[in-house]
Coordinates of C-alpha atoms in Angstrom, one line a residue:
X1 CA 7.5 36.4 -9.6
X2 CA 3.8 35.9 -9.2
X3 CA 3.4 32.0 -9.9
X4 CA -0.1 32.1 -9.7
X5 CA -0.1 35.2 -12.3
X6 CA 2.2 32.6 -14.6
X7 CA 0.6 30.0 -14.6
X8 CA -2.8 32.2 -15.2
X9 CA -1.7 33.7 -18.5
X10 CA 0.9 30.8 -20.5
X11 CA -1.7 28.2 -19.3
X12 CA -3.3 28.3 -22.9
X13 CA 0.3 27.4 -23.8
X14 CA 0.9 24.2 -22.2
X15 CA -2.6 23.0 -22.5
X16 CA -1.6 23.1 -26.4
X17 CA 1.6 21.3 -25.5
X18 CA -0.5 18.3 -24.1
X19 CA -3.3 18.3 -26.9
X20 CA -0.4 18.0 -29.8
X21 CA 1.4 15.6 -27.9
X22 CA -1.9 13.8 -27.5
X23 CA -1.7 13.6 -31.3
X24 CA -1.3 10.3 -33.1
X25 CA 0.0 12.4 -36.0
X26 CA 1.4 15.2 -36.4
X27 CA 1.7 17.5 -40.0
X28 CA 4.1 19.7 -40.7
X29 CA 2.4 23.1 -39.1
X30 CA 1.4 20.8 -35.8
X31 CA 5.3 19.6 -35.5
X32 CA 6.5 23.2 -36.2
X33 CA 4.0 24.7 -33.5
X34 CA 5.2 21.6 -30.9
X35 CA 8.8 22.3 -31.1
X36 CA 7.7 26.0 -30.5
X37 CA 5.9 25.3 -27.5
X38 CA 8.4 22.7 -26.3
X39 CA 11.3 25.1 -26.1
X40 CA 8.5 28.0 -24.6
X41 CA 7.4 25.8 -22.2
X42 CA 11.2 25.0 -21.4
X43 CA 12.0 28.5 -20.9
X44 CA 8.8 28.9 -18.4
X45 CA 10.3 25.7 -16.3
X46 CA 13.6 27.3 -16.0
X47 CA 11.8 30.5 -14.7
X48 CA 9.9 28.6 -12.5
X49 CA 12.8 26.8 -11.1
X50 CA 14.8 29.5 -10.2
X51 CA 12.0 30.7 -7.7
X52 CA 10.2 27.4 -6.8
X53 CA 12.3 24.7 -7.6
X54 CA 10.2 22.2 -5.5
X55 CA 6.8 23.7 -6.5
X56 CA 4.0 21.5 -7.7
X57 CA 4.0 23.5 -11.1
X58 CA 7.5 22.8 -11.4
X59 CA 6.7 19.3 -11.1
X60 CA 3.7 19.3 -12.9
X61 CA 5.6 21.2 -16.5
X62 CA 8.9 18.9 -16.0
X63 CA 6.3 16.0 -16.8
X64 CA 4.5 17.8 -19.7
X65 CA 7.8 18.0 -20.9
X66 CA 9.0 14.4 -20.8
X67 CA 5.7 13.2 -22.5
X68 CA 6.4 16.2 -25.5
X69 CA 10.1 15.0 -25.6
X70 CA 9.1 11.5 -26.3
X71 CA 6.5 12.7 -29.1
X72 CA 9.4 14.1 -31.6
X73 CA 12.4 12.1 -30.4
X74 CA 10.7 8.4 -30.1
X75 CA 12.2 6.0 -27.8
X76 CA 15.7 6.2 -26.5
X77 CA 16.2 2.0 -26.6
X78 CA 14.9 -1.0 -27.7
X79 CA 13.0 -3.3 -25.2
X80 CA 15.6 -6.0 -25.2
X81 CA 18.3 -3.3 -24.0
X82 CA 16.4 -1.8 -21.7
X83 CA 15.9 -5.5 -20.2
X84 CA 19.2 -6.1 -20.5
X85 CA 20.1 -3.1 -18.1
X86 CA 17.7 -3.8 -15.9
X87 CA 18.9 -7.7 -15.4
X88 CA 22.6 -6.8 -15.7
X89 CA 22.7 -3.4 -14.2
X90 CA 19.6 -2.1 -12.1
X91 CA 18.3 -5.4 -10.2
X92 CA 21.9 -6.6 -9.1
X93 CA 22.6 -3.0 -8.3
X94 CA 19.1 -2.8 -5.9
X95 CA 20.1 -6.2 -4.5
X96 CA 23.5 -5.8 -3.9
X97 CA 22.6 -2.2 -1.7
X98 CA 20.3 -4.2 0.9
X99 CA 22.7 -6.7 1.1
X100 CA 24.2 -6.7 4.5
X101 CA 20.6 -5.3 6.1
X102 CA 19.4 -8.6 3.9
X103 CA 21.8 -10.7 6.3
X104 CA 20.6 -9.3 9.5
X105 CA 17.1 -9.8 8.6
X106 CA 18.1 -13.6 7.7
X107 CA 19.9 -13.9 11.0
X108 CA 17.4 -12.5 13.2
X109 CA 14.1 -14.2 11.2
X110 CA 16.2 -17.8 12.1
X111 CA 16.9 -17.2 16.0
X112 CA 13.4 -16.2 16.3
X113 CA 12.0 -19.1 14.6
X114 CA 14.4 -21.3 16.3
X115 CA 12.7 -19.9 19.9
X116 CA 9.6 -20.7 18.7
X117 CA 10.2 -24.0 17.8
X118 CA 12.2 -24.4 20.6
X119 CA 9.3 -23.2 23.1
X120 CA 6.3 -25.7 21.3
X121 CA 9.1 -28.8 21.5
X122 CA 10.3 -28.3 24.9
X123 CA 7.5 -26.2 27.2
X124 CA 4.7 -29.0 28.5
X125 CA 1.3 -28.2 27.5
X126 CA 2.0 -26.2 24.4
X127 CA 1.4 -29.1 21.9
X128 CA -1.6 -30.1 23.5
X129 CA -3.0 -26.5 23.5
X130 CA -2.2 -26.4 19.3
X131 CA -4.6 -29.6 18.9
X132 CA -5.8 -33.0 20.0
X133 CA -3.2 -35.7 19.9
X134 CA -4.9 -37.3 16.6
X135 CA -5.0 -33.8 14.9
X136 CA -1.3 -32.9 15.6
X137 CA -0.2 -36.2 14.4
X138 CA -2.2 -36.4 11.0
X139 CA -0.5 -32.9 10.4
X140 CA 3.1 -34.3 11.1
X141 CA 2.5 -37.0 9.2
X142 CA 0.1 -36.9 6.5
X143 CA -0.8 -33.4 6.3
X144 CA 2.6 -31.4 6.2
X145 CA 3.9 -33.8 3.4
X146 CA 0.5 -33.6 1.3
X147 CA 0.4 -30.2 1.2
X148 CA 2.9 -29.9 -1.1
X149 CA 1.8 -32.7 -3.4
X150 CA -2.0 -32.3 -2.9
X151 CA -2.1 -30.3 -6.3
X152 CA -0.9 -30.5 -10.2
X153 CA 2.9 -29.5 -9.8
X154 CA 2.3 -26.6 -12.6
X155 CA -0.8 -25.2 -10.2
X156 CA 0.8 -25.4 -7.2
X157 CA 4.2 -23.5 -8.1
X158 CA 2.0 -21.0 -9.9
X159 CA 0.0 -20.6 -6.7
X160 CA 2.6 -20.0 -4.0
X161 CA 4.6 -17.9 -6.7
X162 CA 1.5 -15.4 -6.8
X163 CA 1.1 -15.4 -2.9
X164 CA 4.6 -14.8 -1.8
X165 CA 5.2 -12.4 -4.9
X166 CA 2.1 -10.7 -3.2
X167 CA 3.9 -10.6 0.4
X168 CA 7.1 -9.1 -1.4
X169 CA 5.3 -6.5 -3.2
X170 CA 4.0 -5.8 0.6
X171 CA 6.8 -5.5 2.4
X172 CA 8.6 -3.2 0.2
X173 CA 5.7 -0.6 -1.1
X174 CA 4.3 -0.7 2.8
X175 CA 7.7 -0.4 3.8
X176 CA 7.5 3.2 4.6
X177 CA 5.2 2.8 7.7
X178 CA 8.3 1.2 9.3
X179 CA 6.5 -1.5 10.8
X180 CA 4.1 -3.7 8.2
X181 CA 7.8 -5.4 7.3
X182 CA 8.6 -7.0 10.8
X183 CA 5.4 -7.7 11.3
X184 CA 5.3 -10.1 8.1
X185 CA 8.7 -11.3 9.5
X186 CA 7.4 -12.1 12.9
X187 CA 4.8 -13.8 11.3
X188 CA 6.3 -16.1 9.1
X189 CA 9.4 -16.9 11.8
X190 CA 6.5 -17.9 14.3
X191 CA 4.9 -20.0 11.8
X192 CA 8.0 -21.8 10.5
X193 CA 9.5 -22.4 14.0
X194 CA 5.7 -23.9 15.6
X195 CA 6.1 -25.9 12.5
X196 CA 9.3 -27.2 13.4
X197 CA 8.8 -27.6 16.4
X198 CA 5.7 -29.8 15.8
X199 CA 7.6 -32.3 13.8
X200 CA 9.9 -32.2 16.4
X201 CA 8.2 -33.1 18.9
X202 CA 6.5 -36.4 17.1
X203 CA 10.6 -37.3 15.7
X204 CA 9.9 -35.6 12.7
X205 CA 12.2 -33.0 12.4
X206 CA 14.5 -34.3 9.7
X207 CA 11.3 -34.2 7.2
X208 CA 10.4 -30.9 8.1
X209 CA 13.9 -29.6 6.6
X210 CA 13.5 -31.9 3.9
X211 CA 10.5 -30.8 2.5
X212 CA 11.4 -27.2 3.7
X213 CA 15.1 -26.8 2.9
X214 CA 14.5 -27.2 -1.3
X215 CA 12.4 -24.2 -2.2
X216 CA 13.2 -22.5 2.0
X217 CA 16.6 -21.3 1.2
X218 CA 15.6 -19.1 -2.1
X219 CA 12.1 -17.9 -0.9
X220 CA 12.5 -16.6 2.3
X221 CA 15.9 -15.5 1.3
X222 CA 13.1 -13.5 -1.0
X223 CA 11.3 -12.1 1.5
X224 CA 14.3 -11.3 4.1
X225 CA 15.6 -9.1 0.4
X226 CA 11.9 -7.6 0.4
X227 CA 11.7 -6.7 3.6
X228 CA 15.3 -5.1 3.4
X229 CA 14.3 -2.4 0.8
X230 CA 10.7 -1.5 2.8
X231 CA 13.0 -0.9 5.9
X232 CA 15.0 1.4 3.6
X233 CA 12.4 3.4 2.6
X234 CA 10.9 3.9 6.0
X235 CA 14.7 4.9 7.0
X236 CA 14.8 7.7 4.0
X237 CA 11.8 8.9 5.7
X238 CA 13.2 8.8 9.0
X239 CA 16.5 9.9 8.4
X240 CA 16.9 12.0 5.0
X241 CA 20.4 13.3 5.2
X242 CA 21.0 16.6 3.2
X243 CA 18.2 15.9 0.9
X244 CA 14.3 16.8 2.0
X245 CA 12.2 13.8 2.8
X246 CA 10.4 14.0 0.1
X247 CA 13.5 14.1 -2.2
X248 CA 14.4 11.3 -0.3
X249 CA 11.2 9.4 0.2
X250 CA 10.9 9.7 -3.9
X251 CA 14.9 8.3 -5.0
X252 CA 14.7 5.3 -2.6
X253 CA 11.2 4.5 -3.5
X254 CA 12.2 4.6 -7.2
X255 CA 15.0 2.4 -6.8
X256 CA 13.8 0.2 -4.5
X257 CA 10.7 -0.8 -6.3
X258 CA 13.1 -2.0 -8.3
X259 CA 13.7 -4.7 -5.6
X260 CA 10.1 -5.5 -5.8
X261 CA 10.0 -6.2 -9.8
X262 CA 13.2 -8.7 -9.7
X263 CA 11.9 -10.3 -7.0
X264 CA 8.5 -11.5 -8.6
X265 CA 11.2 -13.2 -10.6
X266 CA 13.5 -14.7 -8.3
X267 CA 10.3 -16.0 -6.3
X268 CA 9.0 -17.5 -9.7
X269 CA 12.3 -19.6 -9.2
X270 CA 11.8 -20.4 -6.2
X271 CA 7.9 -21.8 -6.8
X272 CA 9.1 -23.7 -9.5
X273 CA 12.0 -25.2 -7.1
X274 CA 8.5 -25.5 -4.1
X275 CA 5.6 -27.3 -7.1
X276 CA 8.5 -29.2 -8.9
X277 CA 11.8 -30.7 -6.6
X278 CA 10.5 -30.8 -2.9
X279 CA 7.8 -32.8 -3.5
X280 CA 9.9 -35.2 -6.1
X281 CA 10.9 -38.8 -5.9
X282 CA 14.7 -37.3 -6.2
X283 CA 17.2 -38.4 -3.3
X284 CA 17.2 -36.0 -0.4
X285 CA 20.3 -35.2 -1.3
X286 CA 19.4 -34.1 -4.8
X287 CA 16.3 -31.7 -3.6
X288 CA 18.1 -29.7 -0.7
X289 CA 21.2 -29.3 -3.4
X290 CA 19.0 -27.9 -6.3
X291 CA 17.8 -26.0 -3.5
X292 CA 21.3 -24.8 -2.5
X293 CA 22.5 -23.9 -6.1
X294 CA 19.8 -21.7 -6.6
X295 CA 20.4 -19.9 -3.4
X296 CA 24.4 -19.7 -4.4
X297 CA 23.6 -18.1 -7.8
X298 CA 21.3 -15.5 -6.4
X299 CA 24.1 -14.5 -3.6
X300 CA 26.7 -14.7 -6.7
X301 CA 24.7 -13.0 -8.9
X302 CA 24.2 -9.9 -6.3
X303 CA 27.6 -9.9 -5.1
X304 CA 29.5 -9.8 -8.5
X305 CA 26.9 -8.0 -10.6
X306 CA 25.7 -5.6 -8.4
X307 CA 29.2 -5.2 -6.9
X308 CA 30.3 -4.3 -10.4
X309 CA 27.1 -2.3 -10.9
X310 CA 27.8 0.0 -8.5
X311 CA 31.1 0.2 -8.1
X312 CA 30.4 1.7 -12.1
X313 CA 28.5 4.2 -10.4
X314 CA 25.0 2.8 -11.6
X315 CA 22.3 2.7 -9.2
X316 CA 18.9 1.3 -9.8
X317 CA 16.9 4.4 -9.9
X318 CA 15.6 6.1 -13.0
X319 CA 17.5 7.5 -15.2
X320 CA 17.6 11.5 -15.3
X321 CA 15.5 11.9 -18.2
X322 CA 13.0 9.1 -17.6
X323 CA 12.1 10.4 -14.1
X324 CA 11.6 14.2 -15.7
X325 CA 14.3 15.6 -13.7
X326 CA 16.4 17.2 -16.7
X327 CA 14.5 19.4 -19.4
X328 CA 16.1 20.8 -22.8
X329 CA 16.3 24.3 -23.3
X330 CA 16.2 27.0 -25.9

């Protein structure tokens, strides 16, 4: 079959396809000619498919149908289940398949913050080469504290919740070029461990986990999750299996995303946990457990949920008819 002879003459057809469905309201002659066109147009795809089943067109009329299917059918669920499966079924489901690679990242961010902090507390010279003597002390003990009480609570938390919701985004969309996701990694591990091994140096260390430890355990946890599902998608790229890369490329990106979305909620949490408990009068005690708990419900909440979810068989992409793979026929 010519595809390019196809397309030329039922073109007319699925140009009037979109204008009706364009339509705020439809008669009775308008609906009539829709559902005509709708199963015409149907008929073309399956043509289509059976020659070029990866084709752009193919692509292009399994949209056109989605759109026309949502015109005279309306929607398939209420917003309040469709957040309902995405909090009970989708997010735990995304979490709970980066889990282990979440670990590793978690593991590996730690020993190389822990050499970092390790190198500024122990190798002579180092300190002095950060800042004068005056200017590393203010910072250990003024400046590190203040910073997270220099603003309204409220503003703060909403302010480090929009900048590391920005890094998570990040890490999983740039994901794919394989390396943006270490580098934000490497970056924050070197940061944190010269930190630490500031206060350490001036006996400080058991405030920097103090003020660190409260809001530390959920948030980076955060990013370690985000930079799981970028990693992922690179690896689809890399390594596809039986499906085409860009088969591949476009079912991990859809599910993965998902990652991205629940986490601008989890890190909401944990800037609440960063502008609200680690700079509070509570006992130390009191901050790092808050801390904790939130920590243990996320691991909870991905292991048993998203254990459930997809042992169910659930995954977090998009549902066959939502991402326009399925069509109905004539």
């Amino acid at each position: 079959m010519d595809l390019d002879a196809f397309e030329a003459v039922n073109r007319p057809d699925w140009n009037r396809l979109d204008s009706l469905t364009r339509q705020r309201r439809l008669h009775g002659e308008d609906s009539d000619e829709l559902l005509d066109l709708y199963q015409r147009t149907s008929t073309h795809l399956s043509m289509i498919r059976s020659v070029a089943p990866e084709s752009a067109l193919s692509n292009e009329l399994s949209m056109r149908l989605s759109r026309a299917r949502t015109k005279f059918t309306g929607a398939r669920s209420n917003v309040l289940e469709d957040v309902a499966r995405f909090l009970v079924i989708s997010l735990p489901a995304a979490f709970y398949r980066v889990r282990w690679l979440t670990i590793i990242i978690g593991v590996l961010f730690v020993g190389v913050a822990w050499l970092y902090g390790a190198w500024v507390a122990n190798t002579p010279g180092v300190i002095a080469a950060l800042g004068s003597d005056e200017e590393i002390r203010r910072y250990v003990e003024e400046d590190f504290v203040d910073y997270y009480s220099e603003n309204p609570p409220a503003s703060f938390a909403g302010l480090v919740w929009t900048n590391n919701a920005w890094i998570a985004v990040q890490a999983v969309a740039f994901g794919i070029t394989g390396f943006w996701s270490p580098f934000i990694l490497y970056q924050n591990a070197q940061g944190v461990g010269m930190a630490g091994g500031m206060m350490a140096s001036y006996d400080r260390l058991d405030v920097f986990f103090i003020y660190i430890l409260p809001h530390g355990f959920m948030e980076l946890t955060a990013i370690f999750v985000a930079a799981a599902a970028g990693l992922r998608i690179f690896w689809a790229w890399v390594s596809p299996g039986a499906r085409t890369r860009s088969q591949a490329l476009a079912e991990e990106g859809r599910s993965l995303i998902t990652v991205a979305l629940g986490l601008v909620l989890v890190l909401l949490v944990s800037g609440l946990v960063e502008g609200f408990v680690t700079p509070s009068p509570l006992p130390v005690w009191a901050r790092i457990g808050i801390g904790f708990v939130v920590f243990a419900l996320y691991w909870v909440y991905t292991f048993v949920l998203g254990r459930r979810a997809v042992r169910a068989g659930y995954t977090s992409d998009l549902s066959d008819v939502d991402r326009g793979a399925t069509v109905l026929t004539a």
